[in-house]
């Protein structure tokens, strides 16, 4: 099919004007050709606000030398912009599931949206591929959409399809999709993975992210049956379980036999698995992360990470003290959704210490640390030393349960803190 409005990237980004708000598709779909062309226009632009979830690759728009041209308001802070937080980057605290309503309900008008899509089919529909998440709502509400049309973007279904007539400008590129290499789990992460796999039931619906701990969990699920996936994002660890028939979605109540997700990150193997695969639906994050949808599936097992946890169960997952590190993301969407699911298990998974040996289980969070998951929402905390079950327990009982899965080098100090706060001696296991 003939593609309309084809032009160079330099020509396309002239649609961006001073004072505009620009939404950039993120994750592995980050449209690098368009970003670089936009940054090249910096001398011509003033006060352009850039918005996105985490992006991957070059992000020249956060360069302090370009602060008069660009300022970033991030919904989630990725590693490529983290050092610029407080300088050219600011953070918008918001649940991932709520971001589409910022656009749809008029809280944030979008002047331009930059996307990275597959070539069109014979009917003129391109696919957003590996990143649908908040982008489909941005396309709905954006005044102008600039698309880089890229044959390396896998063609996915669900809410991913967008017609060419939505694009104000089209730029033909052949750009590699960002690849996140497989992270081999450490010995501690393997121990955590084994602990978590031990409480995942056959027929469970999984939500998990990327990194050593999720990868470790997946390697211990080879004897499970009839698992399903409904998750804000996934990586290629899922592929092996699908190919072995372990993940088949047969017991899901919502979207049975389908893998439901908002975005994906991995290597080319994952993207090839996703390409033209009707088993996978990449959907609007307002649907994927809706607790009323999540809860309908059985035994939803949500596995999320944290920076530190106090011994009453308050979970900090977005900052180190006052310094913003990542974001709220979808943790609470799935922690609550899993808790409401019949037989569900919301799990916070952490190594017991930092790389420097500092305990992540603490009497009190650092001053200024953000509470992403409240103590009332925290139910299971997994470390390499076991799983603490918190639901229905008093503050003192929670503190004791968390102490018992802390690193042995820190248990005595935690026990002392428990005594100072709650009185009476407790028994360490």
Short mmCIF file of C-alpha atoms in Angstrom, two decimals:
data_model
loop_
_atom_site.label_atom_id
_atom_site.label_comp_id
_atom_site.label_asym_id
_atom_site.label_seq_id
_atom_site.Cartn_x
_atom_site.Cartn_y
_atom_site.Cartn_z
CA UNK A 1 0.00 0.00 0.00
CA UNK A 2 1.25 3.48 -0.84
CA UNK A 3 2.34 5.40 2.24
CA UNK A 4 1.17 9.06 2.34
CA UNK A 5 3.01 12.07 3.77
CA UNK A 6 6.48 10.53 3.33
CA UNK A 7 9.33 12.90 4.08
CA UNK A 8 12.76 13.04 5.69
CA UNK A 9 13.12 13.00 9.45
CA UNK A 10 14.49 16.56 9.34
CA UNK A 11 11.39 17.70 7.47
CA UNK A 12 8.98 15.75 9.67
CA UNK A 13 10.17 17.19 12.98
CA UNK A 14 9.48 20.71 11.69
CA UNK A 15 5.95 19.94 12.86
CA UNK A 16 7.33 20.46 16.38
CA UNK A 17 7.02 24.10 17.41
CA UNK A 18 8.34 26.08 20.35
CA UNK A 19 6.16 25.66 23.42
CA UNK A 20 4.84 22.25 22.26
CA UNK A 21 4.42 19.19 24.43
CA UNK A 22 5.87 16.10 22.71
CA UNK A 23 5.14 12.51 23.76
CA UNK A 24 7.78 9.94 22.78
CA UNK A 25 7.05 6.22 22.52
CA UNK A 26 9.37 4.42 24.92
CA UNK A 27 11.05 1.17 25.84
CA UNK A 28 12.50 -0.86 23.00
CA UNK A 29 10.36 1.10 20.53
CA UNK A 30 12.07 4.42 21.26
CA UNK A 31 12.14 6.17 17.82
CA UNK A 32 15.80 7.14 17.65
CA UNK A 33 15.75 8.57 14.13
CA UNK A 34 13.03 11.06 15.06
CA UNK A 35 14.63 11.92 18.42
CA UNK A 36 17.98 12.72 16.82
CA UNK A 37 16.28 14.87 14.18
CA UNK A 38 14.33 16.73 16.86
CA UNK A 39 17.46 17.36 18.93
CA UNK A 40 19.22 18.69 15.82
CA UNK A 41 16.54 21.39 15.70
CA UNK A 42 17.36 22.62 19.21
CA UNK A 43 18.66 26.03 18.02
CA UNK A 44 15.25 26.71 16.44
CA UNK A 45 13.14 25.57 19.42
CA UNK A 46 12.31 27.02 22.84
CA UNK A 47 10.48 25.51 25.81
CA UNK A 48 9.51 22.18 24.26
CA UNK A 49 8.27 19.77 26.94
CA UNK A 50 9.19 16.13 26.36
CA UNK A 51 7.07 13.41 28.02
CA UNK A 52 7.59 9.66 28.09
CA UNK A 53 7.83 6.50 30.11
CA UNK A 54 11.41 5.21 30.24
CA UNK A 55 13.19 5.40 26.89
CA UNK A 56 16.21 3.48 25.64
CA UNK A 57 19.23 4.76 23.78
CA UNK A 58 20.37 8.29 23.03
CA UNK A 59 18.41 11.11 24.67
CA UNK A 60 20.17 14.27 23.62
CA UNK A 61 17.18 16.38 24.64
CA UNK A 62 18.26 16.12 28.32
CA UNK A 63 21.64 17.75 27.63
CA UNK A 64 21.95 20.75 30.01
CA UNK A 65 23.29 22.81 27.13
CA UNK A 66 19.88 22.45 25.47
CA UNK A 67 17.85 23.37 28.58
CA UNK A 68 16.34 26.43 26.88
CA UNK A 69 15.05 24.20 24.09
CA UNK A 70 13.89 21.06 25.93
CA UNK A 71 12.67 20.06 29.36
CA UNK A 72 11.56 16.53 30.20
CA UNK A 73 8.61 15.46 32.36
CA UNK A 74 9.02 11.71 32.79
CA UNK A 75 6.30 9.32 33.92
CA UNK A 76 9.06 6.84 34.76
CA UNK A 77 12.79 7.51 35.06
CA UNK A 78 15.06 5.32 32.97
CA UNK A 79 18.79 4.91 33.35
CA UNK A 80 19.53 7.12 30.35
CA UNK A 81 17.97 10.24 31.95
CA UNK A 82 18.44 9.49 35.67
CA UNK A 83 21.49 11.73 36.18
CA UNK A 84 19.56 14.71 34.82
CA UNK A 85 16.69 14.50 37.33
CA UNK A 86 16.52 17.84 39.10
CA UNK A 87 18.25 19.52 36.18
CA UNK A 88 16.60 19.09 32.79
CA UNK A 89 14.36 16.19 33.89
CA UNK A 90 11.44 16.24 36.30
CA UNK A 91 9.18 13.39 37.38
CA UNK A 92 5.38 13.05 37.33
CA UNK A 93 4.21 10.60 40.03
CA UNK A 94 1.30 8.63 38.60
CA UNK A 95 0.07 5.04 38.46
CA UNK A 96 0.83 3.52 35.07
CA UNK A 97 -2.86 2.68 34.62
CA UNK A 98 -3.80 6.35 35.09
CA UNK A 99 -1.49 7.88 32.47
CA UNK A 100 -3.92 7.39 29.54
CA UNK A 101 -6.55 9.39 31.45
CA UNK A 102 -4.15 12.32 31.63
CA UNK A 103 -4.50 12.52 27.84
CA UNK A 104 -8.08 11.35 27.35
CA UNK A 105 -9.53 13.56 30.07
CA UNK A 106 -7.65 16.67 29.04
CA UNK A 107 -5.19 17.01 31.92
CA UNK A 108 -2.31 17.01 29.45
CA UNK A 109 -2.73 18.18 25.87
CA UNK A 110 -0.30 16.59 23.43
CA UNK A 111 0.85 18.62 20.45
CA UNK A 112 3.08 16.00 18.82
CA UNK A 113 3.53 12.25 19.29
CA UNK A 114 6.64 10.43 18.01
CA UNK A 115 6.24 6.71 17.28
CA UNK A 116 8.09 3.76 15.76
CA UNK A 117 5.80 1.41 13.82
CA UNK A 118 5.83 -1.55 11.44
CA UNK A 119 5.12 -1.12 7.73
CA UNK A 120 1.41 -1.08 6.85
CA UNK A 121 -0.56 -4.14 5.80
CA UNK A 122 -2.66 -4.10 2.62
CA UNK A 123 -5.41 -2.26 4.51
CA UNK A 124 -3.10 0.53 5.68
CA UNK A 125 -2.70 -0.55 9.30
CA UNK A 126 0.72 -0.27 10.95
CA UNK A 127 1.55 -1.86 14.30
CA UNK A 128 3.02 -0.22 17.38
CA UNK A 129 4.83 -3.52 17.89
CA UNK A 130 6.62 -3.89 21.21
CA UNK A 131 5.18 -0.77 22.89
CA UNK A 132 1.46 -0.02 22.99
CA UNK A 133 1.15 0.89 26.71
CA UNK A 134 0.41 4.65 26.98
CA UNK A 135 1.11 5.34 23.31
CA UNK A 136 -2.23 4.31 21.85
CA UNK A 137 -4.04 6.83 24.07
CA UNK A 138 -1.50 9.49 23.08
CA UNK A 139 -2.16 8.82 19.40
CA UNK A 140 -5.90 9.15 20.01
CA UNK A 141 -5.48 12.59 21.58
CA UNK A 142 -2.33 13.96 19.94
CA UNK A 143 -2.78 16.83 17.50
CA UNK A 144 -0.01 15.57 15.21
CA UNK A 145 1.60 12.13 15.03
CA UNK A 146 4.98 11.56 13.38
CA UNK A 147 5.76 7.93 12.59
CA UNK A 148 9.01 6.32 11.64
CA UNK A 149 7.98 3.29 9.60
CA UNK A 150 10.40 0.52 10.32
CA UNK A 151 10.48 -3.02 8.87
CA UNK A 152 12.37 -4.21 11.96
CA UNK A 153 9.41 -3.49 14.22
CA UNK A 154 7.46 -6.73 14.85
CA UNK A 155 3.83 -6.70 13.87
CA UNK A 156 1.67 -7.29 16.92
CA UNK A 157 -2.08 -7.26 17.53
CA UNK A 158 -4.55 -6.24 20.24
CA UNK A 159 -4.65 -2.45 20.48
CA UNK A 160 -1.41 -2.13 18.50
CA UNK A 161 -2.87 -1.40 15.06
CA UNK A 162 -2.95 2.21 13.83
CA UNK A 163 -4.04 3.33 10.37
CA UNK A 164 -1.77 5.43 8.19
CA UNK A 165 -4.37 8.20 8.14
CA UNK A 166 -3.49 8.98 11.79
CA UNK A 167 0.03 10.06 10.81
CA UNK A 168 0.79 13.67 9.92
CA UNK A 169 4.21 12.65 8.64
CA UNK A 170 5.87 9.33 7.81
CA UNK A 171 9.61 8.72 7.79
CA UNK A 172 10.91 5.51 6.22
CA UNK A 173 13.73 3.99 8.27
CA UNK A 174 15.43 0.68 8.86
CA UNK A 175 16.43 0.96 12.50
CA UNK A 176 17.29 -1.85 14.90
CA UNK A 177 14.86 -2.26 17.77
CA UNK A 178 16.63 -1.81 21.08
CA UNK A 179 17.66 -5.17 22.53
CA UNK A 180 17.92 -5.89 26.23
CA UNK A 181 20.29 -8.78 26.67
CA UNK A 182 19.37 -11.68 28.92
CA UNK A 183 20.65 -11.15 32.47
CA UNK A 184 21.87 -14.38 34.03
CA UNK A 185 20.56 -14.57 37.61
CA UNK A 186 23.05 -14.38 40.45
CA UNK A 187 23.13 -17.09 43.09
CA UNK A 188 21.04 -14.90 45.39
CA UNK A 189 18.53 -14.27 42.62
CA UNK A 190 18.34 -17.98 41.88
CA UNK A 191 17.52 -18.63 45.53
CA UNK A 192 14.78 -15.97 45.42
CA UNK A 193 13.43 -17.43 42.18
CA UNK A 194 13.24 -20.89 43.70
CA UNK A 195 11.45 -19.55 46.78
CA UNK A 196 8.86 -17.73 44.68
CA UNK A 197 8.35 -20.60 42.24
CA UNK A 198 7.55 -22.76 45.25
CA UNK A 199 4.38 -20.74 46.00
CA UNK A 200 3.21 -20.32 42.38
CA UNK A 201 0.35 -22.70 41.76
CA UNK A 202 -0.59 -24.52 38.58
CA UNK A 203 -3.10 -22.44 36.64
CA UNK A 204 -1.75 -19.15 38.01
CA UNK A 205 -1.75 -15.95 35.97
CA UNK A 206 1.68 -14.28 36.05
CA UNK A 207 2.81 -10.68 36.15
CA UNK A 208 6.53 -10.04 36.25
CA UNK A 209 9.08 -7.69 34.81
CA UNK A 210 12.64 -8.02 33.59
CA UNK A 211 15.95 -8.69 35.29
CA UNK A 212 17.68 -11.38 37.29
CA UNK A 213 14.87 -12.22 39.72
CA UNK A 214 12.06 -12.60 37.13
CA UNK A 215 14.41 -14.59 34.92
CA UNK A 216 15.26 -16.84 37.87
CA UNK A 217 11.58 -17.41 38.71
CA UNK A 218 10.84 -18.46 35.14
CA UNK A 219 13.64 -21.05 35.14
CA UNK A 220 12.02 -22.78 38.13
CA UNK A 221 8.59 -23.12 36.51
CA UNK A 222 9.39 -25.97 34.14
CA UNK A 223 7.26 -28.47 36.09
CA UNK A 224 4.22 -26.19 36.35
CA UNK A 225 1.07 -26.55 34.27
CA UNK A 226 -1.41 -24.25 32.54
CA UNK A 227 0.12 -20.92 33.51
CA UNK A 228 -1.21 -17.71 32.02
CA UNK A 229 0.30 -14.27 31.47
CA UNK A 230 -1.36 -10.90 32.05
CA UNK A 231 1.42 -8.40 32.68
CA UNK A 232 2.32 -4.81 31.96
CA UNK A 233 5.52 -6.04 30.31
CA UNK A 234 7.40 -9.24 29.55
CA UNK A 235 10.73 -10.45 28.27
CA UNK A 236 11.98 -13.52 26.48
CA UNK A 237 12.01 -15.78 29.52
CA UNK A 238 8.34 -16.33 28.70
CA UNK A 239 9.18 -17.74 25.26
CA UNK A 240 10.65 -21.00 26.55
CA UNK A 241 7.61 -21.62 28.75
CA UNK A 242 5.24 -21.01 25.84
CA UNK A 243 7.17 -23.32 23.55
CA UNK A 244 7.08 -26.06 26.22
CA UNK A 245 3.33 -25.64 26.69
CA UNK A 246 3.71 -24.54 30.31
CA UNK A 247 2.28 -21.10 29.55
CA UNK A 248 -0.93 -21.62 27.61
CA UNK A 249 -3.50 -19.39 29.32
CA UNK A 250 -6.05 -22.19 29.43
CA UNK A 251 -7.27 -21.34 32.94
CA UNK A 252 -7.51 -17.56 32.53
CA UNK A 253 -10.99 -16.08 32.83
CA UNK A 254 -10.17 -12.90 30.93
CA UNK A 255 -8.47 -13.27 27.53
CA UNK A 256 -7.96 -17.04 27.86
CA UNK A 257 -5.22 -18.57 25.71
CA UNK A 258 -3.73 -15.09 25.17
CA UNK A 259 -0.60 -13.38 26.50
CA UNK A 260 -1.75 -9.89 27.47
CA UNK A 261 0.82 -7.12 27.87
CA UNK A 262 1.49 -3.42 27.34
CA UNK A 263 5.13 -3.53 26.25
CA UNK A 264 7.99 -6.00 25.85
CA UNK A 265 11.77 -5.84 26.01
CA UNK A 266 14.29 -8.48 25.07
CA UNK A 267 16.44 -9.62 22.18
CA UNK A 268 15.59 -10.22 18.55
CA UNK A 269 14.49 -13.74 19.51
CA UNK A 270 11.64 -12.24 21.53
CA UNK A 271 10.67 -9.80 18.80
CA UNK A 272 10.60 -12.57 16.20
CA UNK A 273 8.42 -14.63 18.54
CA UNK A 274 6.01 -11.69 18.85
CA UNK A 275 5.88 -10.95 15.12
CA UNK A 276 2.51 -11.82 13.58
CA UNK A 277 1.72 -14.01 16.62
CA UNK A 278 -2.03 -14.02 17.36
CA UNK A 279 -1.38 -15.56 20.80
CA UNK A 280 0.01 -12.18 21.94
CA UNK A 281 -2.12 -9.08 22.43
CA UNK A 282 -0.35 -5.81 23.13
CA UNK A 283 -2.94 -3.56 24.71
CA UNK A 284 -3.70 -0.14 26.09
CA UNK A 285 -2.16 0.04 29.56
CA UNK A 286 -5.43 1.42 30.93
CA UNK A 287 -6.85 -2.05 30.22
CA UNK A 288 -3.80 -4.17 31.04
CA UNK A 289 -3.27 -2.54 34.45
CA UNK A 290 -6.92 -2.14 35.39
CA UNK A 291 -7.37 -3.86 38.76
CA UNK A 292 -10.98 -4.73 37.88
CA UNK A 293 -9.64 -6.74 34.92
CA UNK A 294 -6.59 -8.20 36.68
CA UNK A 295 -8.64 -9.55 39.59
CA UNK A 296 -10.88 -11.64 37.34
CA UNK A 297 -8.07 -14.02 36.44
CA UNK A 298 -7.31 -16.87 38.87
CA UNK A 299 -4.32 -17.01 41.22
CA UNK A 300 -2.76 -13.82 39.89
CA UNK A 301 0.86 -13.90 41.04
CA UNK A 302 2.43 -10.45 40.79
CA UNK A 303 6.18 -10.19 41.30
CA UNK A 304 7.59 -6.71 41.82
CA UNK A 305 10.84 -5.24 43.13
CA UNK A 306 11.76 -2.65 45.74
CA UNK A 307 14.62 -0.46 46.85
CA UNK A 308 13.95 -0.91 50.56
CA UNK A 309 11.19 -2.13 52.89
CA UNK A 310 10.60 -1.03 56.44
CA UNK A 311 9.74 -3.69 58.97
CA UNK A 312 6.05 -2.74 59.03
CA UNK A 313 5.81 -3.55 55.31
CA UNK A 314 6.05 -0.11 53.71
CA UNK A 315 7.69 -0.55 50.30
CA UNK A 316 9.86 2.10 48.70
CA UNK A 317 10.34 1.29 45.02
CA UNK A 318 10.88 4.65 43.31
CA UNK A 319 13.48 6.65 45.24
CA UNK A 320 16.61 6.48 47.36
CA UNK A 321 15.65 8.90 50.08
CA UNK A 322 14.62 12.06 48.28
CA UNK A 323 16.52 11.16 45.10
CA UNK A 324 14.15 9.86 42.45
CA UNK A 325 15.39 6.65 40.88
CA UNK A 326 12.57 5.17 38.78
CA UNK A 327 8.86 5.70 39.32
CA UNK A 328 5.59 4.36 40.67
CA UNK A 329 4.94 2.43 37.47
CA UNK A 330 2.39 -0.36 37.63
CA UNK A 331 3.45 -1.91 40.94
CA UNK A 332 0.33 -0.90 42.86
CA UNK A 333 -1.96 -1.75 39.93
CA UNK A 334 -0.83 -5.37 40.09
CA UNK A 335 -0.23 -5.62 43.83
CA UNK A 336 -3.86 -4.70 44.40
CA UNK A 337 -5.17 -6.67 41.43
CA UNK A 338 -3.37 -9.81 42.62
CA UNK A 339 -4.66 -9.36 46.17
CA UNK A 340 -8.23 -9.19 44.86
CA UNK A 341 -7.78 -12.23 42.60
CA UNK A 342 -9.05 -15.54 43.97
CA UNK A 343 -5.94 -17.30 45.26
CA UNK A 344 -3.76 -14.36 44.19
CA UNK A 345 -0.31 -13.59 45.59
CA UNK A 346 1.17 -10.07 45.45
CA UNK A 347 4.92 -10.51 46.01
CA UNK A 348 7.73 -8.03 46.59
CA UNK A 349 11.02 -9.70 45.66
CA UNK A 350 14.39 -8.33 46.78
CA UNK A 351 17.88 -9.47 47.57
CA UNK A 352 18.35 -9.01 51.31
CA UNK A 353 21.20 -6.51 50.90
CA UNK A 354 22.55 -4.01 48.41
CA UNK A 355 25.78 -4.71 46.55
CA UNK A 356 27.57 -2.89 49.38
CA UNK A 357 26.04 -5.17 52.00
CA UNK A 358 23.48 -2.69 53.35
CA UNK A 359 20.22 -4.29 54.48
CA UNK A 360 17.19 -3.57 52.31
CA UNK A 361 14.93 -4.50 55.23
CA UNK A 362 15.12 -1.58 57.63
CA UNK A 363 13.39 -0.29 60.77
CA UNK A 364 12.38 2.89 58.92
CA UNK A 365 12.66 4.07 55.34
CA UNK A 366 15.21 6.76 54.53
CA UNK A 367 13.96 10.32 55.12
CA UNK A 368 12.07 11.44 52.03
CA UNK A 369 11.71 7.94 50.59
CA UNK A 370 8.47 7.38 48.72
CA UNK A 371 6.02 4.67 49.74
CA UNK A 372 4.85 2.99 46.53
CA UNK A 373 3.15 -0.02 48.15
CA UNK A 374 1.58 0.73 51.53
CA UNK A 375 1.90 -1.57 54.52
CA UNK A 376 -1.77 -2.50 54.08
CA UNK A 377 -1.10 -3.71 50.54
CA UNK A 378 2.08 -5.67 51.27
CA UNK A 379 1.43 -9.41 51.64
CA UNK A 380 4.46 -11.46 50.60
CA UNK A 381 8.12 -10.39 50.71
CA UNK A 382 10.66 -12.79 49.18
CA UNK A 383 14.42 -12.77 49.69
CA UNK A 384 17.08 -15.43 49.24
CA UNK A 385 16.36 -16.50 52.83
CA UNK A 386 12.67 -17.25 52.43
CA UNK A 387 9.26 -15.62 52.16
CA UNK A 388 7.69 -13.41 54.82
CA UNK A 389 3.88 -13.51 54.86
CA UNK A 390 2.50 -10.24 56.21
CA UNK A 391 -1.24 -10.33 55.57
CA UNK A 392 -3.26 -10.30 58.78
CA UNK A 393 -0.23 -9.79 61.02
CA UNK A 394 0.37 -7.07 63.59
CA UNK A 395 3.15 -4.54 63.15
CA UNK A 396 5.37 -6.47 65.53
CA UNK A 397 4.61 -9.81 63.84
CA UNK A 398 5.42 -8.27 60.46
CA UNK A 399 8.70 -6.91 61.79
CA UNK A 400 9.64 -10.35 63.11
CA UNK A 401 8.68 -12.07 59.84
CA UNK A 402 10.74 -9.61 57.82
CA UNK A 403 13.69 -9.91 60.21
CA UNK A 404 13.68 -13.65 59.63
CA UNK A 405 14.21 -13.22 55.86
CA UNK A 406 16.78 -10.44 56.25
CA UNK A 407 20.48 -11.16 55.86
CA UNK A 408 21.84 -12.94 58.99
CA UNK A 409 24.41 -10.18 59.47
CA UNK A 410 21.61 -7.67 60.07
CA UNK A 411 19.11 -9.69 62.09
CA UNK A 412 20.51 -8.80 65.50
CA UNK A 413 20.30 -5.06 64.74
CA UNK A 414 16.76 -5.49 63.42
CA UNK A 415 15.81 -7.46 66.52
CA UNK A 416 17.12 -4.67 68.71
CA UNK A 417 15.06 -2.15 66.72
CA UNK A 418 11.98 -4.35 67.13
CA UNK A 419 12.50 -4.40 70.91
CA UNK A 420 13.00 -0.63 71.04
CA UNK A 421 9.81 0.00 69.09
CA UNK A 422 7.48 -2.71 70.33
CA UNK A 423 9.00 -3.89 73.61
CA UNK A 424 9.46 -7.49 74.87
CA UNK A 425 11.95 -9.85 73.35
CA UNK A 426 11.16 -11.77 70.20
CA UNK A 427 12.54 -15.08 69.06
CA UNK A 428 14.69 -15.21 65.94
CA UNK A 429 14.49 -18.28 63.73
#
